[in-house]
XYZ file of C-alpha atoms in Angstrom:
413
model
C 273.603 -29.319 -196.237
C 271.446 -31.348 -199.103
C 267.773 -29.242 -199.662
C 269.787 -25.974 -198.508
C 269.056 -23.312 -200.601
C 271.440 -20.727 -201.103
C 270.886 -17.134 -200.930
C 274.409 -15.629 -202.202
C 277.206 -14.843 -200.757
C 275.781 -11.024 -200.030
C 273.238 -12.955 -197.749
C 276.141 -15.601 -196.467
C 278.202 -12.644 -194.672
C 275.064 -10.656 -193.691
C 274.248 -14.237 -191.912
C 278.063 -14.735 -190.792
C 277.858 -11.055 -188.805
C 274.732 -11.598 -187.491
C 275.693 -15.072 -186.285
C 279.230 -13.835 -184.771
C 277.205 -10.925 -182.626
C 274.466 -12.667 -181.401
C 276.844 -15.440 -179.783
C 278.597 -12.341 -178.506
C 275.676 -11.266 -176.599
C 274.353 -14.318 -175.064
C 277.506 -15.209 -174.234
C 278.053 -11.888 -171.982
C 274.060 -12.151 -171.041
C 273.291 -10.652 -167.592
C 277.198 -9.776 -167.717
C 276.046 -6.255 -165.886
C 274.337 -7.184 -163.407
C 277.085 -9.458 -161.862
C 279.681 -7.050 -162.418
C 277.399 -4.162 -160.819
C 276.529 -7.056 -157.588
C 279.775 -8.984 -157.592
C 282.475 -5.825 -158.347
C 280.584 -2.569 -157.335
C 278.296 -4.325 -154.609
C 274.825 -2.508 -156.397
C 271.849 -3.711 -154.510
C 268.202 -5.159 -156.000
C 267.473 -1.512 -156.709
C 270.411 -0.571 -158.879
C 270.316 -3.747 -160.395
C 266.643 -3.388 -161.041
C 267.016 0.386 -162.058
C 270.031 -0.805 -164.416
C 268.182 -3.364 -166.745
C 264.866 -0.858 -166.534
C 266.612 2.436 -167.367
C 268.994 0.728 -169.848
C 265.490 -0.365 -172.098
C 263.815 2.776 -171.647
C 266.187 5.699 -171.896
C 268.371 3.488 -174.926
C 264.823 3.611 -176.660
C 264.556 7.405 -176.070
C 267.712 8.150 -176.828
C 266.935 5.931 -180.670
C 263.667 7.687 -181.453
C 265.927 10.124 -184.048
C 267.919 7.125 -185.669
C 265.084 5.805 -187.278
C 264.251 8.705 -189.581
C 268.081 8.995 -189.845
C 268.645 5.707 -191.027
C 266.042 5.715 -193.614
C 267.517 7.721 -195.935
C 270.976 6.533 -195.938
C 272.762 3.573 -197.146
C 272.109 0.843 -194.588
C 275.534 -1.307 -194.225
C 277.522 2.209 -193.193
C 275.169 2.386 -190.730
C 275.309 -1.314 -189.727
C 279.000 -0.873 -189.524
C 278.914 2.390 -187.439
C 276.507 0.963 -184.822
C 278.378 -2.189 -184.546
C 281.232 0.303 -183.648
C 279.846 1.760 -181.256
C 278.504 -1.138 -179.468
C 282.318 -2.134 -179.668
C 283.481 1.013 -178.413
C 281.333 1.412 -175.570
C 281.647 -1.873 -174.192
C 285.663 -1.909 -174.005
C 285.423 1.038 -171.620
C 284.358 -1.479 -169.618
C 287.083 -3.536 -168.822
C 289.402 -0.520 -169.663
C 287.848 1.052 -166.713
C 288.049 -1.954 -164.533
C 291.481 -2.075 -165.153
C 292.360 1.740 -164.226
C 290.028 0.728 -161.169
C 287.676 3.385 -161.793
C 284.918 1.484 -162.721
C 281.040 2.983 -161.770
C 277.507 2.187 -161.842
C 277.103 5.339 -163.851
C 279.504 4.078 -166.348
C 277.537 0.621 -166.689
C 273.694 2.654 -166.755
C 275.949 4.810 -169.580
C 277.033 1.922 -171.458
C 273.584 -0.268 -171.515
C 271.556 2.951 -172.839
C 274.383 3.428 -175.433
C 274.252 -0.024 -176.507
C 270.588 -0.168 -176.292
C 270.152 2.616 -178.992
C 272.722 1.415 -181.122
C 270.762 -1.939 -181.049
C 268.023 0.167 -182.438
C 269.753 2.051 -185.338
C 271.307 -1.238 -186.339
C 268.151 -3.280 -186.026
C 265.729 -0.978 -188.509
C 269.186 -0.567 -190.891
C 269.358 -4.458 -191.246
C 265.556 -5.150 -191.852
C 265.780 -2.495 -194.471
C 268.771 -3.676 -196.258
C 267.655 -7.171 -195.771
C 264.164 -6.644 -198.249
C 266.433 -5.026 -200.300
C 269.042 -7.371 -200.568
C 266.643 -10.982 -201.239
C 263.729 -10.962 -203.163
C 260.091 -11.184 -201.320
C 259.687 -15.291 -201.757
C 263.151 -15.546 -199.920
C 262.531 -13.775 -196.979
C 260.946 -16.248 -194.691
C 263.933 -18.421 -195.523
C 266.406 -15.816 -194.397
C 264.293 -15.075 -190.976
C 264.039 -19.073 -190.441
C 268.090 -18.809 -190.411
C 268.269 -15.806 -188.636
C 265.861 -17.200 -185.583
C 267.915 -21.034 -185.617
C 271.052 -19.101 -185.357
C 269.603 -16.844 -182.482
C 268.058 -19.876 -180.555
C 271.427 -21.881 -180.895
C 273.014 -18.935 -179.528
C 270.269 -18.448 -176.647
C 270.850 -22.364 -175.815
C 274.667 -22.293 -176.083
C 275.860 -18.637 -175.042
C 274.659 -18.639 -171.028
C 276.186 -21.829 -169.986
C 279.557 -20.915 -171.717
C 279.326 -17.164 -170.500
C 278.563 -18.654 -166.882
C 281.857 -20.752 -167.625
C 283.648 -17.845 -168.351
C 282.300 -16.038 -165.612
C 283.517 -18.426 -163.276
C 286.840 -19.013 -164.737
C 287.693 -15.391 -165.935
C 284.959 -12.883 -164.353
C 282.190 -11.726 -165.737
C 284.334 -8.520 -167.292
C 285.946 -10.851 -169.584
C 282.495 -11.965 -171.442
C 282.181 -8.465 -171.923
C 285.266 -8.200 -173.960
C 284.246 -11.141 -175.974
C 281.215 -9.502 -176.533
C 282.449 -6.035 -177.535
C 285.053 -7.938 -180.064
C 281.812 -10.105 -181.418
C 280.323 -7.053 -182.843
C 283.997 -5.880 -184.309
C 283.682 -8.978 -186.310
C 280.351 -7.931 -187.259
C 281.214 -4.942 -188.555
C 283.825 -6.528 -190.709
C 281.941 -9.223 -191.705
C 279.290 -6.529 -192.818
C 282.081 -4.573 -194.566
C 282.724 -7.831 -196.518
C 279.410 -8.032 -198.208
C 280.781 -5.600 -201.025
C 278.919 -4.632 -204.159
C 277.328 -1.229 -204.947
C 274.287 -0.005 -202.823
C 272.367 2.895 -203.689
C 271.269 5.955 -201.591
C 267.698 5.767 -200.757
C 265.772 8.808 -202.538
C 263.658 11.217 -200.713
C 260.241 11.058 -201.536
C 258.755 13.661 -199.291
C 259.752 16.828 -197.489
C 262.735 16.350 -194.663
C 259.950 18.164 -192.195
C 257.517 15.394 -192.929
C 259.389 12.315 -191.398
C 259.934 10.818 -188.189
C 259.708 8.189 -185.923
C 255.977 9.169 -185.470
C 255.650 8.383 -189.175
C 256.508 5.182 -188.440
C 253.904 4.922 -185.600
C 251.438 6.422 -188.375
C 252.543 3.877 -190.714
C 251.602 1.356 -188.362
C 248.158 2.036 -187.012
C 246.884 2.968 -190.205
C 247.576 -0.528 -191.708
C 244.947 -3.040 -190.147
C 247.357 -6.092 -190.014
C 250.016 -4.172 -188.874
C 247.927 -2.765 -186.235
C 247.006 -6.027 -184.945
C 250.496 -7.521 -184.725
C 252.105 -4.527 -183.544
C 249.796 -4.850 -180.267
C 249.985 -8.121 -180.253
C 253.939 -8.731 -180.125
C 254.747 -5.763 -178.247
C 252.325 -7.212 -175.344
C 252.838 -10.374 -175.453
C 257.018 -9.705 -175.458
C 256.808 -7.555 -172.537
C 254.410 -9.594 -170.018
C 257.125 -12.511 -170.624
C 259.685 -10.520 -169.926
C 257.636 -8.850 -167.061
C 257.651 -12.410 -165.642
C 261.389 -13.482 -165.851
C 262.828 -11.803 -162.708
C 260.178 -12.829 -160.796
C 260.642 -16.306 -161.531
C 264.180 -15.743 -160.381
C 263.253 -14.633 -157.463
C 260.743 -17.447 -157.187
C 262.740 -20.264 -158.202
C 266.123 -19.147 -156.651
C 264.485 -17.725 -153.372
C 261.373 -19.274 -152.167
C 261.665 -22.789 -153.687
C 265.543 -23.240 -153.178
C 266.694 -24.175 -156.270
C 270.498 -24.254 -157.680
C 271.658 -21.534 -159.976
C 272.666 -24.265 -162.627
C 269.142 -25.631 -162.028
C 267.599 -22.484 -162.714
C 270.011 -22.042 -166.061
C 269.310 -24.885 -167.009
C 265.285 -25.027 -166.676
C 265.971 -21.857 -169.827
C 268.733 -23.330 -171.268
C 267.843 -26.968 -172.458
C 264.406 -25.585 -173.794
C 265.971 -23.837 -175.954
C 266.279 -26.621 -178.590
C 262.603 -25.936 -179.347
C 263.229 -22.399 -180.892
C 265.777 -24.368 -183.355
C 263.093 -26.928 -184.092
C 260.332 -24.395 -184.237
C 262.706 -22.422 -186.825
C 263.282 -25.155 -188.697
C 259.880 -26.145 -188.812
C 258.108 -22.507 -189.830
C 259.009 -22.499 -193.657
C 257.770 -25.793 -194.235
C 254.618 -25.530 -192.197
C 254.561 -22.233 -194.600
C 254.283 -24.176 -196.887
C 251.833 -26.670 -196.228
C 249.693 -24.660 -194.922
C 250.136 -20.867 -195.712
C 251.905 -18.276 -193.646
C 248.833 -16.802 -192.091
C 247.923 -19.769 -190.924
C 250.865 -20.959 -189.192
C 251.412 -16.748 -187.451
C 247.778 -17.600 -186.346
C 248.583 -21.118 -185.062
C 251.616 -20.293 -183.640
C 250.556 -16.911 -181.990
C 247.645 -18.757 -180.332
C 249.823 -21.729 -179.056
C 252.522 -19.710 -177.204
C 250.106 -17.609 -175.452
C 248.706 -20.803 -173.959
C 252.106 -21.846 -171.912
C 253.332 -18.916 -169.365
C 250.084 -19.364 -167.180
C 251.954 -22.805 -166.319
C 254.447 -21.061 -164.413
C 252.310 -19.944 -161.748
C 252.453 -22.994 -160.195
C 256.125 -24.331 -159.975
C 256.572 -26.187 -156.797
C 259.842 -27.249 -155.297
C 261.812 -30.150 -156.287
C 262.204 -31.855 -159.480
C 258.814 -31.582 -160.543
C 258.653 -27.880 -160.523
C 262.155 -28.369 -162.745
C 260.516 -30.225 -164.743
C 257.320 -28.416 -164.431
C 259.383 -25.202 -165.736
C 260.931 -27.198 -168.259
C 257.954 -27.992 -170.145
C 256.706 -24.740 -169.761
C 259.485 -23.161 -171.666
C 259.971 -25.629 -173.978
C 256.124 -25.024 -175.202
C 256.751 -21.128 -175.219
C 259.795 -21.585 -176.785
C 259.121 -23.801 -179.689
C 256.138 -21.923 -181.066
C 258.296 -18.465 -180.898
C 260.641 -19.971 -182.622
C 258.096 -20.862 -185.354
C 255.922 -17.539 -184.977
C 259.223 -15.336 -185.015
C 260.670 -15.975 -188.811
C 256.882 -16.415 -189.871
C 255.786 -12.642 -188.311
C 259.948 -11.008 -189.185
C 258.637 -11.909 -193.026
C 255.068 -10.582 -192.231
C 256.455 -7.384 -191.450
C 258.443 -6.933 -193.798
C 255.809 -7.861 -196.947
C 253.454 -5.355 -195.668
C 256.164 -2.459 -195.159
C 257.146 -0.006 -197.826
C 260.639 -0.218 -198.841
C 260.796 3.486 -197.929
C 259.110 2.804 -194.487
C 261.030 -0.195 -193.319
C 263.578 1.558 -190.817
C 261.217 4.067 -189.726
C 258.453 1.306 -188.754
C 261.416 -1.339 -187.526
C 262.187 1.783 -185.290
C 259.163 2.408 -184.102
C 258.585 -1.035 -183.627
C 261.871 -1.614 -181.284
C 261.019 2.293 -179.443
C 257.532 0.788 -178.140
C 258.584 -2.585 -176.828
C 261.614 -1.252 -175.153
C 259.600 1.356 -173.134
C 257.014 -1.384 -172.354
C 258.787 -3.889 -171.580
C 260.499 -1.374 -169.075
C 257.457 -0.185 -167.724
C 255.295 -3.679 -167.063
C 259.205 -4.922 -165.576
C 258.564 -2.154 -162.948
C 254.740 -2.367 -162.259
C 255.095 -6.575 -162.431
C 257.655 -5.945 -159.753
C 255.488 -3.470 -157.525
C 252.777 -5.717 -158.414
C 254.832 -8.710 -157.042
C 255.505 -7.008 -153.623
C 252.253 -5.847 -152.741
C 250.185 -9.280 -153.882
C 252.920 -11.974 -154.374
C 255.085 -13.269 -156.658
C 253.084 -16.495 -157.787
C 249.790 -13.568 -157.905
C 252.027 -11.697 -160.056
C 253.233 -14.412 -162.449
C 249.501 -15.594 -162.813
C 248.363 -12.478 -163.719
C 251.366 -12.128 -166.236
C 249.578 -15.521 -167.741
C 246.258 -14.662 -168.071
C 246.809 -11.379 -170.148
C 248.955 -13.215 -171.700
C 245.943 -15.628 -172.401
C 244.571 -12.656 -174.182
C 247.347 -11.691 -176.876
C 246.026 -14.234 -179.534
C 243.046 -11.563 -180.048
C 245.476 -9.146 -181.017
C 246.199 -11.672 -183.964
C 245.386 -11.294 -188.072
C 242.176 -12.718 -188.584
C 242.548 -12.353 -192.563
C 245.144 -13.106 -194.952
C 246.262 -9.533 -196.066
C 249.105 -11.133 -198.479
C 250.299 -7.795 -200.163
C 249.103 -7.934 -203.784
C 250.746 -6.678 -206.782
C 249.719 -3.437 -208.270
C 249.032 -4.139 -212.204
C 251.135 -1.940 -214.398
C 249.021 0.807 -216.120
C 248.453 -0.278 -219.567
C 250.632 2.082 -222.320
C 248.864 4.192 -224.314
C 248.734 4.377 -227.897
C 250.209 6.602 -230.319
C 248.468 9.113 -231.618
């Protein structure tokens, strides 16, 4: 494509495995939960107790692979996780076949994968700074976040395809074999990578060091708190506007796929947008901007009525949210990694993953309590107005890293 810039073939199969999984994924997205309603007959509970436990025990079960990860080569352990997401989800439909499928096998399976996501998250932020040089790392995130929201648009109407044709065991087979590609494509990247070196006693790290690491560094700090809220009150929201949408108000299941689906060609043109809005006007501009602007959409959801204006309404909605994540998303990926020691990066990325995981887990269950005892549309509203509040969790200054001047030799004597 004319004005692409290229960023090596290292980068090109880095891109290539990252593309391959993540259409994998949202291609088998919410694959559990109809095979633990439609083949083992779970109820809301299970269901409810599956996606919950699945966040928050995966995210306990990760706390060691940060510190792990740091100080070993990264793309053996992108390989090995990729793996292991392989290898745990093709006991799936091995187990389906034998007929001794369970809903303890699927809770096993989603914490398994859910910690492997981890370890293979902080691994490929830390070899990514390694890999490109600081001034090409917002273009790698802007690639990284089109490719994710091309997958997001595509992936759940051609998984609920599959579903229908093949059964929703079948997208998990496609997705297991998506990260086997991964881990090939990852093994293609070749050249020579050298073993981190220990700069401090083996007693001295720790995931907590990468909690330290991030509340002693102000900007950090802010977006940390910021993203980890804001993340977890809109996912806080989503089953309630299932409930709301495919319950109360009577809409179609294609309806409701499709009021999340078609918005999702604003995260492409938000990630297409960020590095030249970067440009223009600086990076901590647009994270401000954009952080600001996607906090002011959710609230709309409160009020979805029946019909095709609450479609529409919906619509909008996400299309507004969606859009200014996808610019905020490569813009705040590069943020984080500027301001992170090299050392640091999978210990931080770790930590970073660990928190939203176990909030995201938590508000799901208290938004859902919440929605019982006061309402769903109560519920959602509520969801908004915090929401409403994120953008003060924001970077007020430009803390660009700056380079540390080289000590000046000294003479001979």
């Amino acid at each position: 494509m004319r004005g692409r810039r290229s960023l090596g073939r290292q980068f090109g199969w880095l891109w290539a495995a990252y593309a391959v999984s993540t259409a994998g994924t949202w291609l088998a997205f919410d694959a559990f939960p109809l095979i633990a309603v439609l083949v083992l007959h779970a109820g809301t509970t299970e269901v409810a107790a599956l996606a919950a436990a699945g966040l928050a025990v995966g995210a306990a079960v990760a706390m060691p692979l940060g510190p792990w990860v740091e100080f070993r080569r990264k793309r053996p352990v992108m390989v090995g996780m990729d793996l292991v997401r392989f290898a745990a989800l093709m006991t799936v439909p091995l187990a389906y076949a034998l007929g001794g499928l369970s809903f303890v096998q699927l809770l096993v399976v989603s914490i398994v994968v859910a910690a492997a996501d981890i370890g293979f998250t902080a691994a490929s932020g830390s070899f990514l700074k390694s890999l490109l040089p600081a001034q090409d790392l917002l273009v790698a995130n802007a690639r990284f976040e089109t490719t994710a929201w091309t997958a997001t648009m595509l992936g759940p109407p051609l998984g609920g395809a599959s579903i229908g044709l093949f059964g929703p065991v079948m997208t998990v087979v496609a997705n297991a074999v998506s990260f086997l590609l991964s881990a090939c494509g990852i093994r293609a990247i070749g050249g020579a990578e050298e073993p981190p070196v220990r700069k401090e006693p083996a007693s001295a790290g720790g995931l907590l060091d990468g909690w330290r690491y991030i509340l002693a560094h102000p900007g950090l700090r802010l977006l940390f708190c910021n993203t980890v809220t804001f993340n977890a009150l809109l996912m806080a929201v989503s089953p309630l506007l299932a409930v709301l949408m495919l319950g109360d108000l009577g809409f179609a299941p294609w309806q409701y796929g499709l009021a999340f689906a078609a918005p999702s060609i604003g995260g492409l043109a938000g990630s297409r947008l960020a590095r030249p809005l970067a440009a223009r006007f600086g990076q901590h501009r647009v994270l401000l901007g954009s952080g600001i602007l996607r906090a002011c959409w959710p609230i709309g959801l409160a009020f979805v009525r029946p019909g095709t204006p609450g479609l529409v309404l919906v619509m909008v909605v996400e299309f507004g949210v969606i859009t200014c994540c996808g610019v905020f998303g490569p813009v705040y990926a590069t943020y984080r990694l500027e301001h992170t020691k090299a050392d640091r990066v999978a210990r931080t990325l770790s930590a970073w993953s660990v928190t939203t995981k176990w909030t995201t887990a938590a508000l799901t269950a208290v938004w859902g309590v919440l929605a019982d005892l006061a309402g769903v549309r109560i519920a959602i509203a509520l969801a908004g107005l915090l929401i409403l509040a994120t953008p003060l969790a924001l970077p007020r200054r430009d803390r660009a890293p700056r380079a540390v001047p080289e000590p000046a030799p000294s003479s001979a004597t």
